[in-house]
């Protein structure tokens, strides 16, 4: 059996057993072990492969062009994602028939200051950034070091070959750790189904269905279209190539933790060159979250509906704008989206307590949005690679 087939089997077994025997939630540590092992690889892998990547892109103008294209792709797909989310919410009417029972009170976290966000991208201490897994800071320092190493020519070679070797080691360990994925998938699925049971899910079924449909449509239309149009890649090949990463994202609910697997998939299965993958995917895992954006659009509409608040054009605009920003600001960790949702509701003048309605099943929303988040980054890497030097075959 191929690894992805084993993961699928683990997944199904975990789901079924979790439904039948909720006590199997105790298996969660198997999943946590897997997540820890993968996380162990993130900082060295992103740093090392981006240093090598930046040095092989070589000239700064090309680097700027790749960066520009990447950001354009991220923004465009995220905006479309929210639109799709809102349209599907309008069609499905997720809040219709929802009986509002007592909800508590929810305090929103305030939106961060834009200037601070930009300043914070520049590390004051590279080792601290690595130690804290601060992705944007790691990206910025790796770009500088990669460029510096190229500028000094021969003298930079030993360091570049060290980074090259470190990156290879990390990719290889990712492959080893993935052998554990089927068991982790089973354990995490058993845990999710055990904790969320049917009674909790049923009242929110329509909202869940709307979020799942919008996400899947976004992947089928936008990502398929993008890889086909820009890279003449068969969308099925794209989805199949990313399957392991999808399974890991779905079960771990963390784009950051999925990063080593999704970079490996994009490079080995889709032929995305290392220098593009190691730039686009870590950046995307941090700032490009189409699934999260979709979820915010649908949830804002759902909450407005449940509270009987009609939305005007200005509020829709606010939702689109703030959901884009909130998805950029959300960290690639489980449950980040539901916290950032507070920002969107606040801006659109919707009751923050609405969050408490959906927070209980957030994990189920998180599974699909994280999967789409990493898929969007991979599609972006394919698109950028295809419009630069092409994909490796
Ligand atoms: N869990 C998501 C991710 O890692 C973020 C979110 O909560 O929306 O991509």
Tab-separated table of C-alpha atoms and ligand atoms in Angstrom:
chain	number	residue	atom	x	y	z
A	1	UNK	CA	0.000	0.000	0.000
A	2	UNK	CA	1.153	3.530	-0.740
A	3	UNK	CA	1.577	5.887	2.185
A	4	UNK	CA	-1.378	8.100	1.220
A	5	UNK	CA	-3.597	5.021	1.050
A	6	UNK	CA	-2.468	3.988	4.523
A	7	UNK	CA	-3.211	7.487	5.796
A	8	UNK	CA	-6.685	7.267	4.284
A	9	UNK	CA	-7.289	3.923	5.967
A	10	UNK	CA	-6.062	5.284	9.300
A	11	UNK	CA	-8.353	8.192	8.847
A	12	UNK	CA	-11.465	6.106	8.235
A	13	UNK	CA	-10.664	3.636	11.022
A	14	UNK	CA	-10.086	6.515	13.459
A	15	UNK	CA	-13.358	8.215	12.538
A	16	UNK	CA	-15.454	5.072	12.850
A	17	UNK	CA	-13.835	3.905	16.080
A	18	UNK	CA	-14.101	7.400	17.574
A	19	UNK	CA	-17.835	7.431	16.905
A	20	UNK	CA	-18.321	3.966	18.365
A	21	UNK	CA	-15.958	4.236	21.319
A	22	UNK	CA	-15.539	7.816	22.549
A	23	UNK	CA	-13.099	6.589	25.170
A	24	UNK	CA	-10.562	6.257	22.343
A	25	UNK	CA	-9.991	10.001	22.721
A	26	UNK	CA	-7.166	8.868	25.015
A	27	UNK	CA	-5.204	7.990	21.873
A	28	UNK	CA	-4.619	11.667	21.154
A	29	UNK	CA	-0.961	11.568	22.356
A	30	UNK	CA	-0.105	9.420	19.330
A	31	UNK	CA	-1.253	12.327	17.166
A	32	UNK	CA	0.538	14.835	19.357
A	33	UNK	CA	3.766	12.874	19.053
A	34	UNK	CA	3.514	13.098	15.283
A	35	UNK	CA	2.840	16.847	15.433
A	36	UNK	CA	5.836	17.411	17.708
A	37	UNK	CA	8.123	15.423	15.431
A	38	UNK	CA	7.058	17.434	12.396
A	39	UNK	CA	7.298	20.737	14.252
A	40	UNK	CA	10.838	19.885	15.236
A	41	UNK	CA	11.773	20.171	11.553
A	42	UNK	CA	10.095	23.457	10.639
A	43	UNK	CA	12.599	26.151	11.657
A	44	UNK	CA	15.810	24.497	10.379
A	45	UNK	CA	14.079	23.341	7.211
A	46	UNK	CA	12.574	26.686	6.265
A	47	UNK	CA	15.738	28.571	7.150
A	48	UNK	CA	18.148	26.254	5.386
A	49	UNK	CA	16.136	25.769	2.242
A	50	UNK	CA	15.315	29.442	1.905
A	51	UNK	CA	18.976	30.439	2.262
A	52	UNK	CA	19.797	28.034	-0.553
A	53	UNK	CA	16.731	29.211	-2.482
A	54	UNK	CA	17.575	32.895	-2.184
A	55	UNK	CA	21.130	32.245	-3.247
A	56	UNK	CA	20.086	30.240	-6.279
A	57	UNK	CA	17.608	32.902	-7.354
A	58	UNK	CA	20.727	35.022	-7.114
A	59	UNK	CA	19.782	38.380	-8.454
A	60	UNK	CA	17.745	40.667	-6.267
A	61	UNK	CA	15.492	41.848	-9.073
A	62	UNK	CA	14.277	38.333	-9.737
A	63	UNK	CA	13.722	37.867	-6.033
A	64	UNK	CA	11.576	41.000	-6.024
A	65	UNK	CA	9.585	39.752	-9.010
A	66	UNK	CA	8.927	36.375	-7.378
A	67	UNK	CA	7.858	38.183	-4.189
A	68	UNK	CA	5.532	40.492	-6.115
A	69	UNK	CA	3.847	37.656	-7.996
A	70	UNK	CA	3.458	35.658	-4.802
A	71	UNK	CA	1.766	38.491	-2.935
A	72	UNK	CA	-0.503	39.256	-5.888
A	73	UNK	CA	-1.574	35.622	-6.072
A	74	UNK	CA	-2.162	35.495	-2.283
A	75	UNK	CA	-4.317	38.634	-2.242
A	76	UNK	CA	-6.359	37.745	-5.319
A	77	UNK	CA	-7.172	34.204	-4.204
A	78	UNK	CA	-8.052	35.301	-0.680
A	79	UNK	CA	-10.484	37.960	-1.890
A	80	UNK	CA	-12.137	35.452	-4.232
A	81	UNK	CA	-12.297	32.962	-1.362
A	82	UNK	CA	-14.340	35.283	0.849
A	83	UNK	CA	-16.656	36.099	-2.041
A	84	UNK	CA	-17.263	32.397	-2.647
A	85	UNK	CA	-17.894	31.966	1.081
A	86	UNK	CA	-20.459	34.740	1.182
A	87	UNK	CA	-22.232	33.575	-1.991
A	88	UNK	CA	-22.523	30.026	-0.646
A	89	UNK	CA	-23.789	31.389	2.683
A	90	UNK	CA	-26.428	33.416	0.825
A	91	UNK	CA	-27.539	30.283	-1.000
A	92	UNK	CA	-27.456	27.839	1.923
A	93	UNK	CA	-28.709	30.268	4.590
A	94	UNK	CA	-26.781	28.508	7.367
A	95	UNK	CA	-28.540	30.363	10.204
A	96	UNK	CA	-32.072	29.584	9.055
A	97	UNK	CA	-33.947	27.511	11.626
A	98	UNK	CA	-31.203	27.935	14.231
A	99	UNK	CA	-32.667	28.316	17.666
A	100	UNK	CA	-30.672	30.793	19.653
A	101	UNK	CA	-30.228	29.670	23.212
A	102	UNK	CA	-28.380	31.535	25.921
A	103	UNK	CA	-24.897	32.553	24.867
A	104	UNK	CA	-22.246	33.991	27.127
A	105	UNK	CA	-20.094	37.041	26.629
A	106	UNK	CA	-17.085	37.237	24.413
A	107	UNK	CA	-14.278	39.777	24.451
A	108	UNK	CA	-12.610	40.490	21.124
A	109	UNK	CA	-8.878	40.706	20.864
A	110	UNK	CA	-7.927	44.011	19.295
A	111	UNK	CA	-6.383	44.163	15.843
A	112	UNK	CA	-2.605	44.621	15.842
A	113	UNK	CA	-1.064	47.904	14.696
A	114	UNK	CA	-0.023	47.686	11.024
A	115	UNK	CA	3.310	49.460	11.520
A	116	UNK	CA	4.232	47.107	14.351
A	117	UNK	CA	3.368	44.124	12.175
A	118	UNK	CA	5.811	45.285	9.503
A	119	UNK	CA	8.517	46.197	11.977
A	120	UNK	CA	8.131	42.870	13.679
A	121	UNK	CA	9.000	41.056	10.457
A	122	UNK	CA	12.610	42.150	10.927
A	123	UNK	CA	14.330	40.158	13.655
A	124	UNK	CA	16.644	41.798	16.134
A	125	UNK	CA	18.178	38.444	16.888
A	126	UNK	CA	18.178	35.661	14.332
A	127	UNK	CA	18.644	32.891	16.858
A	128	UNK	CA	15.607	34.106	18.800
A	129	UNK	CA	13.511	34.007	15.620
A	130	UNK	CA	14.607	30.446	14.964
A	131	UNK	CA	13.983	29.451	18.548
A	132	UNK	CA	10.519	30.997	18.555
A	133	UNK	CA	9.549	29.524	15.153
A	134	UNK	CA	8.728	33.061	14.029
A	135	UNK	CA	8.153	32.360	10.361
A	136	UNK	CA	8.181	35.892	8.934
A	137	UNK	CA	11.389	36.722	10.774
A	138	UNK	CA	12.977	33.464	9.634
A	139	UNK	CA	12.024	34.294	6.045
A	140	UNK	CA	13.483	37.799	6.215
A	141	UNK	CA	16.777	36.688	7.782
A	142	UNK	CA	17.163	33.721	5.429
A	143	UNK	CA	16.659	35.980	2.402
A	144	UNK	CA	19.363	38.347	3.621
A	145	UNK	CA	21.778	35.568	4.458
A	146	UNK	CA	21.146	33.832	1.130
A	147	UNK	CA	21.836	37.038	-0.768
A	148	UNK	CA	24.885	37.826	1.391
A	149	UNK	CA	26.316	34.378	0.812
A	150	UNK	CA	25.955	34.828	-2.940
A	151	UNK	CA	27.538	38.273	-2.942
A	152	UNK	CA	30.725	37.027	-1.267
A	153	UNK	CA	31.092	34.372	-3.967
A	154	UNK	CA	33.564	31.600	-3.250
A	155	UNK	CA	33.685	32.385	0.463
A	156	UNK	CA	29.940	31.827	0.772
A	157	UNK	CA	30.091	28.325	-0.741
A	158	UNK	CA	30.825	26.325	2.437
A	159	UNK	CA	27.907	27.909	4.265
A	160	UNK	CA	25.556	27.334	1.329
A	161	UNK	CA	26.558	23.716	1.070
A	162	UNK	CA	26.023	23.362	4.821
A	163	UNK	CA	22.495	24.765	4.426
A	164	UNK	CA	21.890	22.555	1.430
A	165	UNK	CA	22.859	19.522	3.449
A	166	UNK	CA	20.768	20.634	6.448
A	167	UNK	CA	17.707	21.096	4.236
A	168	UNK	CA	18.184	17.633	2.699
A	169	UNK	CA	18.450	16.101	6.167
A	170	UNK	CA	15.205	17.785	7.228
A	171	UNK	CA	13.380	16.575	4.096
A	172	UNK	CA	14.618	13.072	4.736
A	173	UNK	CA	13.450	13.120	8.348
A	174	UNK	CA	10.076	14.434	7.156
A	175	UNK	CA	9.817	11.300	5.041
A	176	UNK	CA	10.622	9.126	8.052
A	177	UNK	CA	8.185	10.906	10.340
A	178	UNK	CA	5.463	10.534	7.698
A	179	UNK	CA	5.563	6.769	8.273
A	180	UNK	CA	3.790	7.572	11.502
A	181	UNK	CA	1.083	9.587	9.709
A	182	UNK	CA	-1.486	6.772	9.328
A	183	UNK	CA	-1.472	6.137	13.080
A	184	UNK	CA	-1.528	9.838	13.885
A	185	UNK	CA	-4.463	10.324	11.518
A	186	UNK	CA	-6.354	7.486	13.209
A	187	UNK	CA	-5.647	8.822	16.689
A	188	UNK	CA	-6.534	12.420	15.902
A	189	UNK	CA	-9.730	11.482	14.054
A	190	UNK	CA	-10.819	9.218	16.899
A	191	UNK	CA	-10.262	12.101	19.281
A	192	UNK	CA	-12.144	14.670	17.154
A	193	UNK	CA	-15.172	12.477	16.591
A	194	UNK	CA	-15.192	11.457	20.233
A	195	UNK	CA	-15.154	15.022	21.522
A	196	UNK	CA	-17.588	16.485	19.035
A	197	UNK	CA	-20.359	13.841	18.969
A	198	UNK	CA	-23.537	14.159	16.913
A	199	UNK	CA	-25.538	16.297	19.404
A	200	UNK	CA	-23.032	19.139	19.213
A	201	UNK	CA	-22.780	18.961	15.455
A	202	UNK	CA	-26.414	18.821	14.420
A	203	UNK	CA	-27.511	22.410	15.185
A	204	UNK	CA	-24.524	23.718	13.316
A	205	UNK	CA	-24.838	21.265	10.446
A	206	UNK	CA	-25.825	23.899	7.883
A	207	UNK	CA	-22.987	26.228	8.798
A	208	UNK	CA	-20.552	23.316	8.596
A	209	UNK	CA	-21.946	22.214	5.252
A	210	UNK	CA	-21.709	25.774	3.884
A	211	UNK	CA	-18.073	26.101	4.953
A	212	UNK	CA	-17.145	22.691	3.523
A	213	UNK	CA	-18.932	23.331	0.212
A	214	UNK	CA	-17.403	26.801	-0.191
A	215	UNK	CA	-13.934	25.464	0.539
A	216	UNK	CA	-14.217	22.548	-1.822
A	217	UNK	CA	-15.636	24.783	-4.573
A	218	UNK	CA	-12.768	27.200	-4.088
A	219	UNK	CA	-10.260	24.370	-4.510
A	220	UNK	CA	-12.033	22.838	-7.480
A	221	UNK	CA	-12.562	26.116	-9.321
A	222	UNK	CA	-9.721	28.407	-8.303
A	223	UNK	CA	-6.810	26.045	-7.555
A	224	UNK	CA	-7.619	23.667	-10.411
A	225	UNK	CA	-8.021	26.645	-12.711
A	226	UNK	CA	-4.775	28.232	-11.534
A	227	UNK	CA	-2.566	25.148	-11.927
A	228	UNK	CA	-4.188	24.253	-15.226
A	229	UNK	CA	-4.077	27.713	-16.699
A	230	UNK	CA	-0.598	28.766	-15.548
A	231	UNK	CA	1.199	25.425	-15.453
A	232	UNK	CA	-0.900	23.233	-17.785
A	233	UNK	CA	-1.012	20.806	-14.876
A	234	UNK	CA	-3.806	18.284	-14.616
A	235	UNK	CA	-5.709	19.318	-11.465
A	236	UNK	CA	-6.023	15.663	-10.451
A	237	UNK	CA	-2.247	15.353	-10.535
A	238	UNK	CA	-2.077	18.447	-8.322
A	239	UNK	CA	-4.540	17.150	-5.745
A	240	UNK	CA	-3.003	13.675	-5.724
A	241	UNK	CA	0.484	15.116	-5.345
A	242	UNK	CA	-0.599	17.104	-2.307
A	243	UNK	CA	-2.620	14.334	-0.701
A	244	UNK	CA	-0.244	13.560	2.176
A	245	UNK	CA	-0.043	17.218	3.126
A	246	UNK	CA	-3.824	17.510	2.878
A	247	UNK	CA	-4.278	14.591	5.243
A	248	UNK	CA	-1.787	16.053	7.701
A	249	UNK	CA	-3.439	19.490	7.550
A	250	UNK	CA	-6.904	18.000	7.988
A	251	UNK	CA	-5.901	16.042	11.059
A	252	UNK	CA	-3.465	18.454	12.722
A	253	UNK	CA	-5.341	21.723	11.922
A	254	UNK	CA	-2.060	23.578	11.628
A	255	UNK	CA	-0.590	25.007	8.423
A	256	UNK	CA	2.678	25.608	10.213
A	257	UNK	CA	2.984	22.008	11.370
A	258	UNK	CA	2.080	20.774	7.889
A	259	UNK	CA	4.768	22.885	6.227
A	260	UNK	CA	7.559	20.284	6.027
A	261	UNK	CA	5.164	17.795	4.423
A	262	UNK	CA	3.623	20.276	2.006
A	263	UNK	CA	7.015	21.557	0.865
A	264	UNK	CA	8.205	18.024	0.349
A	265	UNK	CA	5.044	17.133	-1.616
A	266	UNK	CA	5.251	20.223	-3.809
A	267	UNK	CA	8.928	19.634	-4.609
A	268	UNK	CA	8.932	15.868	-5.021
A	269	UNK	CA	5.486	15.303	-6.557
A	270	UNK	CA	4.687	18.498	-8.408
A	271	UNK	CA	8.186	19.489	-9.496
A	272	UNK	CA	8.198	22.916	-7.839
A	273	UNK	CA	11.867	24.000	-7.685
A	274	UNK	CA	13.279	24.327	-4.177
A	275	UNK	CA	13.949	28.057	-4.466
A	276	UNK	CA	10.286	28.813	-5.245
A	277	UNK	CA	8.773	26.303	-2.827
A	278	UNK	CA	10.957	27.410	0.064
A	279	UNK	CA	9.885	30.999	-0.416
A	280	UNK	CA	6.194	30.751	-1.391
A	281	UNK	CA	5.061	27.988	0.958
A	282	UNK	CA	6.451	29.208	4.317
A	283	UNK	CA	5.248	32.713	3.509
A	284	UNK	CA	1.866	31.323	2.494
A	285	UNK	CA	1.586	29.195	5.625
A	286	UNK	CA	1.900	32.433	7.566
A	287	UNK	CA	-0.104	34.978	5.596
A	288	UNK	CA	-2.168	33.205	2.936
A	289	UNK	CA	-5.229	31.521	4.401
A	290	UNK	CA	-8.042	31.150	1.904
A	291	UNK	CA	-9.813	28.508	3.962
A	292	UNK	CA	-9.779	30.765	6.997
A	293	UNK	CA	-11.104	33.659	4.909
A	294	UNK	CA	-13.974	31.526	3.601
A	295	UNK	CA	-14.802	30.419	7.120
A	296	UNK	CA	-14.901	34.030	8.294
A	297	UNK	CA	-17.241	35.076	5.504
A	298	UNK	CA	-19.657	32.226	6.183
A	299	UNK	CA	-19.481	32.591	9.970
A	300	UNK	CA	-20.105	36.338	9.902
A	301	UNK	CA	-23.162	35.770	7.740
A	302	UNK	CA	-24.310	32.909	9.960
A	303	UNK	CA	-23.993	34.980	13.125
A	304	UNK	CA	-25.807	37.949	11.566
A	305	UNK	CA	-28.603	35.619	10.549
A	306	UNK	CA	-28.903	33.905	13.897
A	307	UNK	CA	-29.180	37.257	15.653
A	308	UNK	CA	-31.617	38.533	13.022
A	309	UNK	CA	-29.332	41.371	11.917
A	310	UNK	CA	-29.734	42.300	8.233
A	311	UNK	CA	-26.441	43.071	6.476
A	312	UNK	CA	-26.087	46.170	4.287
A	313	UNK	CA	-23.564	46.674	1.453
A	314	UNK	CA	-21.237	48.534	3.778
A	315	UNK	CA	-21.157	45.622	6.206
A	316	UNK	CA	-20.432	43.149	3.418
A	317	UNK	CA	-17.541	45.349	2.377
A	318	UNK	CA	-16.285	45.489	5.952
A	319	UNK	CA	-16.502	41.697	6.205
A	320	UNK	CA	-14.527	41.229	2.971
A	321	UNK	CA	-11.866	43.715	3.991
A	322	UNK	CA	-11.393	42.642	7.573
A	323	UNK	CA	-11.621	38.935	6.767
A	324	UNK	CA	-8.752	39.393	4.300
A	325	UNK	CA	-6.698	41.132	6.973
A	326	UNK	CA	-7.713	38.707	9.693
A	327	UNK	CA	-6.759	35.717	7.544
A	328	UNK	CA	-3.351	37.317	6.934
A	329	UNK	CA	-2.925	37.890	10.651
A	330	UNK	CA	-4.094	34.446	11.775
A	331	UNK	CA	-1.239	32.178	12.809
A	332	UNK	CA	-1.002	28.716	11.245
A	333	UNK	CA	-1.996	26.982	14.458
A	334	UNK	CA	-5.230	25.247	15.501
A	335	UNK	CA	-8.061	27.596	16.350
A	336	UNK	CA	-6.350	30.812	15.230
A	337	UNK	CA	-9.193	31.595	12.842
A	338	UNK	CA	-11.911	31.609	15.464
A	339	UNK	CA	-9.970	34.133	17.534
A	340	UNK	CA	-9.425	36.398	14.548
A	341	UNK	CA	-13.122	36.124	13.693
A	342	UNK	CA	-13.722	38.485	16.625
A	343	UNK	CA	-12.013	41.226	14.623
A	344	UNK	CA	-14.319	40.708	11.639
A	345	UNK	CA	-17.491	40.672	13.727
A	346	UNK	CA	-16.391	43.763	15.575
A	347	UNK	CA	-15.696	45.675	12.363
A	348	UNK	CA	-19.028	44.639	10.858
A	349	UNK	CA	-20.921	45.605	14.009
A	350	UNK	CA	-22.017	42.040	14.747
A	351	UNK	CA	-22.340	40.562	18.239
A	352	UNK	CA	-19.087	38.994	19.370
A	353	UNK	CA	-20.933	36.481	21.495
A	354	UNK	CA	-21.796	34.757	18.230
A	355	UNK	CA	-18.329	33.240	18.389
A	356	UNK	CA	-19.371	31.146	21.332
A	357	UNK	CA	-22.028	29.492	19.171
A	358	UNK	CA	-19.497	28.040	16.819
A	359	UNK	CA	-16.438	27.760	19.051
A	360	UNK	CA	-17.544	24.357	20.355
A	361	UNK	CA	-17.131	22.696	16.986
A	362	UNK	CA	-14.368	24.905	15.721
A	363	UNK	CA	-12.080	21.933	15.238
A	364	UNK	CA	-14.359	20.577	12.503
A	365	UNK	CA	-14.321	23.939	10.713
A	366	UNK	CA	-10.580	24.120	11.259
A	367	UNK	CA	-9.926	20.790	9.538
A	368	UNK	CA	-11.225	21.948	6.164
A	369	UNK	CA	-9.921	25.504	6.377
A	370	UNK	CA	-6.392	24.382	7.236
A	371	UNK	CA	-6.467	21.904	4.339
A	372	UNK	CA	-7.432	24.669	1.930
A	373	UNK	CA	-4.886	27.033	3.456
A	374	UNK	CA	-1.994	24.743	2.611
A	375	UNK	CA	-3.469	23.761	-0.761
A	376	UNK	CA	-3.644	27.441	-1.704
A	377	UNK	CA	0.026	27.891	-0.864
A	378	UNK	CA	0.976	24.883	-2.956
A	379	UNK	CA	-1.105	26.101	-5.915
A	380	UNK	CA	0.642	29.459	-5.532
A	381	UNK	CA	4.039	27.764	-5.603
A	382	UNK	CA	3.060	25.911	-8.801
A	383	UNK	CA	1.800	29.118	-10.431
A	384	UNK	CA	4.865	31.183	-9.498
A	385	UNK	CA	7.252	28.389	-10.542
A	386	UNK	CA	5.497	27.913	-13.866
A	387	UNK	CA	5.712	31.619	-14.667
A	388	UNK	CA	9.413	31.744	-13.752
A	389	UNK	CA	11.757	28.951	-14.879
A	390	UNK	CA	9.052	26.291	-15.076
A	391	UNK	CA	8.415	23.114	-13.117
A	392	UNK	CA	11.015	20.377	-12.820
A	393	UNK	CA	9.962	17.144	-14.409
B	1	LIG	N1	-5.710	26.346	11.787
B	1	LIG	C1	-5.544	27.210	10.666
B	1	LIG	C2	-4.215	26.974	10.013
B	1	LIG	O1	-3.285	26.547	10.622
B	1	LIG	C3	-5.709	28.640	11.007
B	1	LIG	C4	-7.119	28.867	11.424
B	1	LIG	O2	-7.455	28.571	12.578
B	1	LIG	O3	-7.923	29.298	10.591
B	1	LIG	O4	-4.053	27.199	8.859
